[in-house]
XYZ file of C-alpha atoms in Angstrom:
698
model
C 26.400 -4.234 -0.234
C 28.100 -7.517 -1.102
C 28.287 -8.201 2.647
C 24.524 -8.707 2.931
C 24.135 -12.295 4.067
C 20.948 -14.368 3.223
C 21.571 -16.561 6.231
C 21.415 -13.580 8.607
C 18.080 -12.546 7.058
C 16.752 -16.081 7.577
C 17.764 -15.943 11.272
C 16.239 -12.487 11.768
C 13.013 -13.541 10.145
C 12.681 -16.666 12.287
C 13.301 -14.693 15.440
C 10.956 -11.810 14.602
C 8.041 -14.155 13.684
C 8.179 -16.344 16.785
C 5.258 -14.387 18.339
C 2.257 -12.602 16.836
C 3.037 -8.817 16.933
C -0.062 -6.766 16.325
C 0.193 -3.019 16.879
C -0.426 -1.981 20.476
C 0.568 -5.316 21.974
C 3.561 -5.952 24.333
C 5.175 -8.089 21.586
C 5.133 -5.151 19.238
C 6.839 -2.932 21.768
C 9.427 -5.661 22.458
C 10.270 -5.849 18.790
C 10.728 -2.111 18.629
C 13.027 -2.133 21.627
C 14.969 -5.025 20.106
C 15.552 -3.144 16.879
C 16.619 -0.049 18.750
C 19.273 -2.060 20.647
C 20.470 -3.851 17.522
C 20.687 -0.691 15.421
C 22.917 0.971 18.014
C 24.981 -2.172 18.428
C 25.419 -2.487 14.686
C 26.912 1.053 14.483
C 24.317 3.629 13.675
C 25.076 7.103 15.074
C 21.781 7.102 16.913
C 18.503 5.142 17.298
C 15.491 6.161 19.222
C 11.956 5.036 20.049
C 9.233 7.498 19.089
C 5.894 6.664 20.671
C 2.393 7.864 19.824
C -0.872 7.226 21.623
C -3.363 6.316 18.841
C -6.804 4.817 18.355
C -6.606 1.144 17.552
C -9.247 -1.580 17.265
C -9.411 -5.186 18.372
C -11.864 -8.011 17.755
C -14.322 -9.556 20.176
C -12.852 -12.243 22.470
C -12.613 -15.525 20.634
C -12.630 -17.611 23.833
C -16.396 -17.270 24.207
C -19.165 -17.520 21.626
C -21.023 -14.725 23.444
C -18.183 -12.199 22.891
C -16.809 -13.354 19.547
C -17.354 -11.890 16.076
C -19.275 -14.287 13.820
C -21.799 -14.843 11.108
C -24.620 -17.366 11.445
C -27.336 -18.979 9.334
C -30.711 -19.354 11.115
C -33.533 -21.616 10.044
C -37.204 -20.511 9.886
C -37.514 -21.240 13.590
C -34.548 -18.980 14.461
C -32.278 -21.871 15.378
C -28.586 -21.549 14.356
C -27.793 -24.114 11.686
C -24.349 -22.832 10.750
C -21.766 -20.568 12.354
C -18.443 -19.262 10.990
C -15.207 -20.306 12.746
C -14.132 -18.116 15.659
C -10.431 -18.620 14.760
C -8.335 -20.341 12.123
C -7.469 -23.854 13.304
C -3.939 -25.270 13.231
C -3.220 -27.457 10.202
C -1.352 -30.495 11.461
C 1.868 -30.602 13.419
C 3.526 -28.087 11.093
C 1.527 -25.160 12.506
C 1.089 -25.662 16.244
C 2.105 -22.027 16.873
C -1.067 -20.920 15.138
C -3.014 -22.065 18.248
C -1.216 -19.309 20.287
C -3.857 -17.679 22.499
C -2.341 -14.275 21.679
C -3.271 -14.596 18.051
C -6.213 -12.357 17.234
C -9.236 -13.973 15.524
C -10.249 -12.815 12.070
C -11.720 -9.282 12.032
C -11.942 -6.076 10.047
C -10.431 -3.336 12.102
C -12.626 -0.316 12.871
C -15.779 -2.025 11.639
C -18.874 -0.659 13.221
C -20.138 -2.872 15.991
C -23.640 -4.360 15.925
C -25.865 -7.328 15.714
C -28.089 -7.540 12.718
C -30.275 -10.052 10.966
C -31.572 -10.173 7.423
C -33.675 -12.507 5.329
C -31.831 -11.262 2.217
C -28.226 -11.699 1.164
C -26.866 -10.124 -2.024
C -23.632 -11.170 -3.788
C -21.791 -8.045 -4.899
C -18.737 -9.601 -6.586
C -15.645 -7.492 -5.547
C -17.825 -4.635 -4.159
C -16.369 -2.194 -6.650
C -18.386 0.822 -7.707
C -18.915 -0.782 -11.090
C -20.264 -3.970 -9.462
C -23.001 -2.035 -7.600
C -23.797 -0.094 -10.778
C -24.051 -3.408 -12.657
C -26.413 -4.805 -10.093
C -28.762 -1.814 -10.390
C -28.645 -1.402 -14.197
C -28.372 -5.020 -15.409
C -29.973 -7.039 -12.652
C -32.386 -4.519 -11.214
C -31.136 -5.283 -7.707
C -31.019 -2.603 -5.011
C -29.007 -3.553 -1.902
C -30.559 -0.912 0.358
C -31.475 -2.418 3.715
C -29.835 -5.767 2.854
C -26.736 -7.668 3.898
C -24.180 -8.217 1.186
C -21.359 -10.689 0.611
C -18.209 -9.828 -1.420
C -15.018 -11.521 -2.345
C -11.577 -10.040 -1.518
C -9.399 -8.774 -4.340
C -9.161 -5.969 -6.948
C -9.594 -3.061 -4.506
C -8.823 -2.089 -0.905
C -11.199 -3.750 1.573
C -12.072 -0.396 3.194
C -13.414 0.719 -0.190
C -15.542 -2.409 -0.375
C -17.160 -1.487 2.950
C -17.543 2.142 1.927
C -19.204 1.209 -1.365
C -21.598 -1.160 0.375
C -22.533 1.610 2.822
C -22.941 4.139 -0.044
C -25.408 1.878 -1.773
C -27.461 1.299 1.379
C -26.343 -2.088 2.630
C -26.672 -2.771 6.347
C -23.600 -4.986 6.657
C -20.985 -6.867 4.620
C -19.245 -10.273 4.737
C -15.928 -10.498 2.862
C -14.339 -13.841 1.941
C -11.294 -14.976 -0.051
C -12.490 -16.892 -3.091
C -10.234 -19.721 -4.331
C -10.253 -18.198 -7.785
C -8.352 -15.218 -6.374
C -6.184 -16.998 -3.761
C -5.833 -20.608 -4.877
C -4.979 -20.715 -8.537
C -3.473 -24.183 -7.967
C -1.591 -25.889 -10.781
C 0.282 -29.164 -11.005
C -2.184 -30.630 -8.473
C -0.762 -28.425 -5.742
C -2.206 -28.724 -2.269
C -2.992 -25.884 0.125
C -0.778 -24.775 3.029
C 0.971 -26.354 4.896
C 1.835 -28.448 1.830
C 2.357 -25.448 -0.522
C 1.773 -21.679 -0.414
C -1.907 -21.818 -1.475
C -4.680 -20.607 0.829
C -6.395 -23.407 2.746
C -10.158 -23.397 3.059
C -9.972 -22.117 6.648
C -7.696 -19.149 5.914
C -9.046 -15.632 6.510
C -7.704 -12.277 5.513
C -7.683 -9.697 8.314
C -7.247 -5.965 7.659
C -8.336 -2.415 8.340
C -11.397 -0.693 6.978
C -10.222 2.821 7.920
C -10.290 5.169 4.970
C -7.792 7.656 6.222
C -4.111 7.578 7.165
C -2.698 8.210 10.598
C -4.444 8.227 13.949
C -8.198 8.494 13.157
C -8.687 10.968 15.952
C -6.009 13.461 14.976
C -6.388 13.913 11.215
C -3.707 16.147 9.661
C -1.956 16.653 12.996
C 0.421 14.496 15.038
C -0.955 12.425 17.915
C 1.126 14.145 20.588
C 0.261 14.415 24.236
C -1.219 17.908 23.652
C -3.131 16.946 20.477
C -6.829 17.637 20.105
C -8.653 14.391 19.565
C -11.903 14.248 17.573
C -14.736 12.429 19.107
C -15.148 8.974 17.553
C -18.773 9.656 16.627
C -17.692 12.567 14.453
C -15.185 10.625 12.414
C -16.219 10.280 8.764
C -13.298 7.956 7.855
C -14.606 4.982 9.834
C -17.320 2.659 8.561
C -20.971 2.999 9.649
C -21.884 -0.604 8.917
C -20.608 -3.901 10.390
C -18.059 -5.824 8.335
C -16.584 -9.237 9.004
C -14.107 -11.436 7.060
C -14.667 -15.197 6.604
C -12.960 -18.145 4.989
C -14.068 -19.702 1.746
C -15.088 -22.783 3.659
C -17.419 -20.617 5.719
C -18.670 -18.698 2.675
C -20.005 -21.749 0.933
C -23.098 -22.315 3.155
C -24.054 -18.692 2.779
C -23.620 -18.728 -1.014
C -25.534 -22.039 -1.318
C -28.432 -20.601 0.652
C -28.876 -17.710 -1.779
C -31.667 -17.494 -4.327
C -31.928 -15.418 -7.521
C -30.507 -15.674 -10.994
C -27.058 -16.983 -11.809
C -24.382 -14.301 -12.068
C -22.401 -13.745 -15.263
C -19.143 -15.652 -15.907
C -16.960 -12.716 -14.802
C -18.614 -12.707 -11.378
C -18.140 -16.432 -10.699
C -15.508 -17.664 -8.296
C -13.658 -20.955 -8.057
C -15.864 -23.021 -5.790
C -18.060 -25.894 -6.815
C -21.350 -24.152 -6.400
C -23.763 -21.967 -8.318
C -23.003 -18.269 -7.823
C -26.255 -16.324 -7.656
C -27.176 -12.667 -7.157
C -29.197 -13.516 -4.123
C -32.268 -12.030 -2.541
C -34.456 -13.869 -0.037
C -32.573 -16.870 1.369
C -34.001 -20.291 0.543
C -36.350 -22.057 2.987
C -37.052 -18.803 4.913
C -33.527 -18.804 6.377
C -31.954 -15.711 7.802
C -28.347 -14.449 8.172
C -27.165 -13.018 11.488
C -23.930 -10.940 11.724
C -22.332 -10.101 15.087
C -19.418 -7.700 15.390
C -18.033 -6.800 18.887
C -14.822 -4.970 18.297
C -13.259 -2.685 20.827
C -11.764 0.698 19.885
C -9.104 1.709 22.345
C -6.195 4.110 22.606
C -2.807 2.243 22.609
C 0.811 3.117 22.158
C 2.447 2.673 18.712
C 6.213 2.840 18.527
C 8.438 3.982 15.631
C 12.174 3.329 15.686
C 14.268 6.038 13.968
C 17.940 5.595 13.395
C 20.541 7.727 11.564
C 23.983 7.756 9.998
C 24.776 11.473 9.881
C 26.058 12.892 6.640
C 29.543 14.393 6.482
C 29.039 17.260 4.056
C 25.244 17.749 3.929
C 23.932 16.365 7.200
C 20.722 18.375 6.745
C 19.693 16.356 3.693
C 17.965 13.089 4.527
C 17.699 9.916 2.442
C 15.112 7.816 4.256
C 14.708 4.018 4.184
C 11.767 2.394 5.895
C 9.569 -0.628 6.624
C 6.730 -1.185 9.010
C 7.041 -3.676 11.810
C 3.520 -4.551 12.957
C 1.548 -7.521 11.508
C -1.964 -8.950 11.866
C -0.446 -12.207 13.209
C 3.017 -13.618 12.640
C 3.456 -11.577 9.446
C 6.342 -13.542 7.967
C 5.792 -11.894 4.530
C 3.948 -8.687 5.408
C 5.919 -6.978 6.790
C 8.612 -9.041 8.480
C 10.306 -10.107 5.286
C 11.054 -6.399 4.880
C 11.953 -5.874 8.532
C 14.505 -8.723 8.446
C 15.976 -7.547 5.173
C 16.472 -4.018 6.366
C 17.923 -5.194 9.627
C 20.658 -6.924 7.672
C 21.101 -3.801 5.496
C 21.597 -1.748 8.633
C 24.146 -4.190 9.931
C 26.143 -3.730 6.756
C 25.805 0.065 6.813
C 26.730 0.064 10.500
C 29.882 -1.876 9.776
C 30.863 0.739 7.202
C 30.262 3.415 9.807
C 32.449 1.569 12.315
C 35.208 1.683 9.706
C 34.853 5.521 9.712
C 32.780 5.753 6.484
C 30.281 8.629 6.291
C 27.917 9.391 3.452
C 27.739 12.886 1.967
C 24.089 13.156 3.135
C 22.418 11.603 6.141
C 20.728 8.207 5.851
C 17.716 7.799 8.115
C 16.350 4.349 8.873
C 12.656 4.023 9.880
C 10.749 1.136 11.483
C 7.057 2.101 11.585
C 4.427 1.029 14.070
C 0.701 0.477 13.414
C 0.960 0.616 9.645
C -1.662 -2.097 9.194
C -4.308 -0.024 10.861
C -3.812 2.858 8.368
C -0.146 3.949 7.979
C -0.408 5.312 11.520
C 3.214 5.346 12.674
C 4.699 6.873 9.480
C 1.879 9.401 9.117
C 2.168 10.690 12.693
C 5.921 11.011 12.297
C 5.633 12.909 9.019
C 2.958 15.193 10.507
C 5.091 15.870 13.595
C 8.210 16.616 11.550
C 6.585 18.164 8.514
C 8.559 21.425 8.537
C 11.954 19.813 8.753
C 11.120 17.007 6.283
C 9.659 19.424 3.758
C 12.955 21.304 3.880
C 15.392 18.382 4.116
C 14.020 15.032 2.855
C 15.645 13.933 -0.446
C 13.782 10.678 -1.027
C 12.051 7.840 0.777
C 12.730 4.212 -0.056
C 10.028 1.738 1.165
C 10.380 -1.982 1.586
C 7.096 -3.226 3.053
C 7.110 -6.796 1.746
C 10.618 -7.707 0.606
C 9.624 -10.983 -1.104
C 6.155 -12.390 -1.715
C 7.465 -14.851 -4.330
C 10.792 -15.514 -6.047
C 10.142 -14.551 -9.657
C 10.192 -10.917 -10.719
C 11.059 -7.519 -9.314
C 8.155 -5.122 -8.842
C 8.924 -1.436 -8.361
C 6.652 1.585 -8.200
C 8.119 5.073 -7.954
C 7.855 8.692 -8.881
C 9.564 9.477 -12.188
C 12.382 11.527 -10.584
C 13.836 8.325 -9.147
C 13.638 6.146 -12.284
C 17.260 6.733 -13.195
C 18.434 5.805 -9.672
C 16.361 2.570 -9.797
C 17.678 1.595 -13.209
C 21.289 2.251 -12.251
C 20.993 0.259 -9.007
C 19.451 -2.758 -10.715
C 22.391 -2.854 -13.145
C 24.833 -2.890 -10.228
C 23.236 -5.684 -8.184
C 23.815 -9.330 -9.230
C 20.640 -11.343 -9.962
C 19.640 -14.030 -7.430
C 19.764 -16.430 -10.358
C 23.279 -15.725 -11.771
C 23.126 -18.805 -13.970
C 20.317 -17.079 -15.923
C 20.979 -13.336 -15.626
C 24.065 -11.191 -14.914
C 22.196 -8.578 -12.931
C 18.747 -7.658 -11.645
C 18.110 -5.264 -14.545
C 18.375 -8.153 -17.022
C 15.884 -10.458 -15.261
C 13.562 -7.576 -14.535
C 13.516 -6.444 -18.193
C 13.056 -10.011 -19.382
C 10.141 -10.679 -17.113
C 8.486 -7.288 -16.872
C 9.210 -5.137 -19.926
C 7.450 -1.859 -20.691
C 6.472 -2.244 -24.367
C 6.525 1.505 -24.940
C 10.014 2.352 -23.533
C 11.682 -1.037 -23.898
C 12.920 -0.696 -20.326
C 11.721 -2.610 -17.237
C 8.221 -1.653 -16.111
C 8.094 0.861 -13.233
C 4.597 1.390 -11.748
C 2.990 4.447 -10.289
C 2.484 4.934 -6.547
C -1.028 4.741 -5.078
C -1.297 4.295 -1.283
C -1.431 1.345 1.010
C 2.110 1.578 2.477
C 4.382 4.037 4.249
C 5.581 5.955 1.180
C 2.159 7.641 1.067
C 2.555 10.316 3.789
C 5.909 11.275 2.389
C 4.620 11.624 -1.155
C 1.096 12.875 -0.445
C 1.595 15.226 2.504
C 4.989 16.687 1.569
C 5.852 15.742 -1.971
C 8.939 13.654 -1.286
C 10.055 11.403 -4.224
C 9.490 7.788 -3.233
C 10.174 4.172 -4.187
C 8.340 0.979 -3.162
C 9.750 -2.440 -4.161
C 9.466 -6.189 -3.685
C 9.888 -9.476 -5.451
C 6.603 -11.041 -6.547
C 5.050 -13.918 -8.563
C 4.468 -14.355 -12.273
C 1.143 -12.627 -12.916
C 0.921 -14.262 -16.368
C 1.046 -17.673 -14.729
C -1.217 -16.972 -11.731
C -4.105 -14.509 -11.985
C -4.374 -14.118 -8.233
C -5.031 -10.973 -6.155
C -1.943 -11.272 -3.908
C 0.211 -13.993 -2.291
C -2.413 -16.443 -1.070
C -1.906 -16.413 2.690
C -1.968 -12.585 2.884
C -2.926 -11.339 6.343
C -3.942 -14.828 7.548
C -2.652 -16.604 10.610
C -0.922 -19.085 8.402
C 1.564 -16.477 7.155
C 4.423 -17.956 9.191
C 8.204 -18.519 8.919
C 7.429 -21.936 7.403
C 5.690 -20.317 4.484
C 8.785 -18.241 3.597
C 11.448 -20.811 4.305
C 9.789 -23.673 2.484
C 7.813 -22.056 -0.367
C 8.538 -18.361 -1.007
C 12.319 -17.991 -0.738
C 14.074 -21.058 0.693
C 17.560 -19.682 -0.072
C 16.786 -16.158 1.102
C 18.666 -14.928 -1.995
C 15.749 -12.842 -3.127
C 15.521 -11.140 0.294
C 19.241 -10.411 0.098
C 18.798 -8.964 -3.357
C 16.131 -6.545 -2.162
C 18.497 -5.485 0.663
C 21.234 -4.856 -1.828
C 18.944 -2.834 -4.102
C 17.755 -0.660 -1.207
C 21.299 -0.216 -0.086
C 22.527 0.761 -3.566
C 19.712 3.230 -4.017
C 20.267 4.779 -0.603
C 23.990 5.021 -1.122
C 23.595 6.459 -4.613
C 21.139 9.154 -3.348
C 23.280 9.868 -0.338
C 26.705 10.070 -1.993
C 26.382 11.506 -5.459
C 27.506 15.109 -5.583
C 24.529 15.969 -7.799
C 21.378 14.128 -6.876
C 20.688 11.270 -9.313
C 17.313 12.567 -10.469
C 16.225 13.077 -13.996
C 13.508 15.748 -14.558
C 13.090 14.680 -18.194
C 11.668 11.363 -16.933
C 8.834 13.401 -15.361
C 8.220 15.134 -18.744
C 8.039 11.718 -20.364
C 5.604 10.471 -17.793
C 3.365 13.549 -18.062
C 3.325 13.291 -21.854
C 2.362 9.625 -21.728
C -0.241 10.276 -19.017
C -1.823 13.138 -20.981
C -1.907 11.031 -24.175
C -3.969 8.371 -22.405
C -6.171 10.900 -20.670
C -6.934 12.672 -23.934
C -7.636 9.494 -25.826
C -10.176 8.529 -23.178
C -11.816 11.877 -22.484
C -11.362 14.237 -25.437
C -14.729 13.589 -26.989
C -16.708 14.195 -23.863
C -14.700 17.258 -22.891
C -15.165 18.764 -26.354
C -18.913 18.067 -26.180
C -19.037 20.102 -22.995
C -17.063 23.069 -24.335
C -13.801 22.301 -22.570
C -11.552 22.017 -25.678
C -9.714 25.213 -24.792
C -9.034 24.097 -21.252
C -7.782 20.716 -22.505
C -5.478 22.678 -24.839
C -4.163 24.687 -21.921
C -3.219 21.460 -20.100
C -1.471 20.170 -23.157
C 0.489 23.452 -23.453
C 1.505 23.203 -19.809
C 2.966 19.765 -20.351
C 4.810 20.922 -23.462
C 6.214 23.856 -21.435
C 7.309 21.485 -18.700
C 9.059 19.247 -21.284
C 10.850 22.226 -22.715
C 12.011 23.474 -19.267
C 13.051 19.969 -18.172
C 15.129 19.487 -21.328
C 16.869 22.832 -20.836
C 17.533 22.051 -17.138
C 19.042 18.640 -17.921
C 21.214 20.198 -20.673
C 22.549 22.861 -18.302
C 23.139 20.235 -15.638
C 25.339 18.283 -18.006
C 27.163 21.121 -19.697
C 27.204 24.198 -17.425
C 27.302 23.037 -13.803
C 30.583 23.589 -11.976
C 30.664 20.643 -9.569
C 33.490 22.209 -7.655
C 31.247 25.176 -6.696
C 29.372 24.063 -3.631
C 26.810 26.887 -3.984
C 26.022 25.871 -7.579
C 25.709 22.261 -6.592
C 23.389 23.080 -3.732
C 21.276 25.242 -5.976
C 20.594 22.522 -8.595
C 20.153 19.918 -5.989
C 17.506 22.018 -4.311
C 15.757 22.381 -7.668
C 15.833 18.626 -8.120
C 14.743 17.845 -4.612
C 11.893 20.348 -4.490
C 10.416 19.529 -7.920
C 8.190 16.801 -6.471
C 6.872 19.322 -3.892
C 5.825 21.579 -6.746
C 3.272 18.946 -7.888
C 1.354 19.127 -4.587
C -1.691 21.368 -3.810
C -1.923 22.434 -0.137
C -5.727 22.150 -0.404
C -5.538 18.510 -1.509
C -7.851 16.705 -3.882
C -11.621 17.281 -3.782
C -12.974 15.643 -0.668
C -9.573 14.155 0.116
C -7.372 16.850 1.725
C -4.767 14.257 2.818
C -3.956 13.503 -0.809
C -2.148 16.572 -2.155
C -0.257 15.242 -5.144
C -1.978 16.436 -8.305
C -0.218 13.943 -10.606
C -0.090 10.760 -8.583
C -2.612 9.747 -5.909
C -4.717 6.685 -5.161
C -8.015 6.261 -7.006
C -10.976 7.481 -5.011
C -12.600 4.097 -5.463
C -9.466 1.967 -4.745
C -7.006 3.342 -2.212
C -4.380 0.849 -3.326
C -4.258 1.841 -6.985
C -2.705 4.908 -8.490
C -4.657 7.272 -10.756
C -2.993 9.691 -13.116
C -4.357 13.269 -12.823
C -6.445 11.939 -9.901
C -8.575 15.084 -9.392
C -9.595 15.021 -13.046
C -10.093 11.242 -13.202
C -12.348 11.277 -10.064
C -14.357 14.254 -11.333
C -15.119 12.593 -14.664
C -16.050 9.210 -13.116
C -19.612 8.222 -14.298
C -20.276 11.877 -15.138
C -22.448 10.957 -18.093
C -24.885 9.171 -15.771
C -25.591 12.302 -13.727
C -28.508 14.618 -14.396
C -29.707 18.121 -13.520
C -28.037 20.150 -10.826
C -25.771 17.221 -9.925
C -24.460 17.064 -13.490
C -23.862 20.819 -13.658
C -21.907 20.697 -10.399
C -19.867 17.775 -11.639
C -18.846 19.600 -14.835
C -17.962 22.646 -12.854
C -15.620 20.446 -10.725
C -14.095 19.026 -13.968
C -13.420 22.548 -15.224
C -11.953 23.554 -11.897
C -9.652 20.504 -11.822
C -8.472 21.139 -15.354
C -7.412 24.622 -14.252
C -5.755 23.378 -11.068
C -3.862 20.615 -12.849
C -2.695 23.065 -15.584
C -1.549 25.604 -13.019
C 0.269 23.002 -10.955
C 2.279 21.778 -13.934
C 3.057 25.326 -15.045
C 4.140 26.109 -11.455
C 6.403 23.020 -11.422
C 7.934 24.190 -14.765
C 8.854 27.501 -13.165
C 11.010 25.746 -10.550
C 13.240 24.397 -13.290
C 14.022 27.780 -14.840
C 17.388 29.473 -14.049
C 17.105 30.814 -10.519
C 17.777 34.368 -11.654
C 14.636 34.219 -13.763
C 11.635 35.383 -11.697
C 8.020 35.260 -12.825
C 6.625 34.537 -16.223
C 8.845 34.087 -19.280
């Protein structure tokens, strides 16, 4: 991995961000074909294009006001007094490429089309469930039949639209408030003079609430696939949604009436944030969305270095390739980094090296629309992957800032991660000997004393592997100091200004952090592919379950006991204790009794390790969310980005004390059912760790 060259990554990134490369466009196919050629040239045993015809969505034509998406303010006579920008303008000579006619204007993919007017506009903060509840209970505001405006941040934008729809809104505007995307310090200026969001920047993004091709849920989008009619899809929004800049948001916010919002709801602009209601001076808001849903081709690139001893065991490394514009950070920082990693692995292969297990490299198409390329491929290959996939390593964004490593993973892979970070030199060798040291210094878990490893939610291509099959997964990137900047993401996220200039001048000028991510991914892949016994520690899962239960019990014990569920809570605690006991015995036998020269014995324990993650999945999925099958880790039902521990239970208990009558009875029945399912799943997982000659109950 020492051969990974930062200068090569810089060259790749510059080349791959020359053109906008949205899914379904010719430029996206050209990038896929380029990667296929390079992967073969670099030395992989094989590399192929895997196409899928899928439902995508594109905005109204920005070249004409009649066809463009927009929001307007009308005076009492119906005359337009303000209109949002149809596209983000270039910012000086540094960003001429932004004027490229192929660049799509700001839009929310899969938004419902429509033209609507309203004399009322309600500010709903981040459009979280708790924000709508606050409006109803504390401000006596009902958004039914009204247009709402929300700021980006905190939760997935698709959930913002869904929540607005749930509470009866007729449409939603979403903007990036400076408080969340321009926490400027030291008198910093916005892009192109720094990395902060300029007032004209707009975040694009999908509002689709599923994963994969919307028309072929749970099945691959093959030529022979049955496609659901668009009108029957429940995962697409039923109200118009449109993103705008904070420059454009100001006239709308200033036109709002109503009381001032509390401090926690206020953004960073020099205006009075109000709840809203009727607009001042009898003004009206008009929202126009003219998107086009159309079937297009999405292309995955799949390459492989075949294993020498266990070619039927796959260690997968992936990154998506499509972007909303130039995508220099998301995802092309990852694409360029993995391309350099493949060059290094390919050189090893040319020198006759072969790993013990196969290493599969994946470049996904149409991720931005809803993890489409990866989900379709997992669905199409589900039988083989369920049998053969060892782990999936995801590098979506390699570097969004050059400060601290951020990793989220399933507990089985924690030991692999910690070992790899100790082997890779830090990008700041004058400060830290290796990545582990800097990571621990800047992101320490106060409970374990080790670096902090997060839990996986959704929002990137690890999700179908973990949620559909139960494949252990890792997602990693370098990010900013959250203690210094309380911002929602890197400021230019999904805007047209996310260009090569941003990365080269402000995020990682030396490209050393990109190279470090490449080395980490390489070390993890090599470690998983070459160790005789898979480097997975089942006791780490026991530790995670114990910690998760402790937090769950502290939060919910009182209400569960009040509803006669003490015994069921005890059963769950017993299941975790049993898992801990079985995990400890398994690890002890692994260290003391395993004959590593016996290939059958090695294969047996490796299968137990590899399949443990599968044991935590339920084929029926979570209530109302059959795609999400992992009982321990899954995204929150109110924020698809964030992970929720015991997600079925957490969702069932949400706001349960506010329900009444039959609804409350049904909710408590669901809680009881989820307690039983979670307990069974953990007990079932425990059984997979017993000696293989032990069948059935103890």
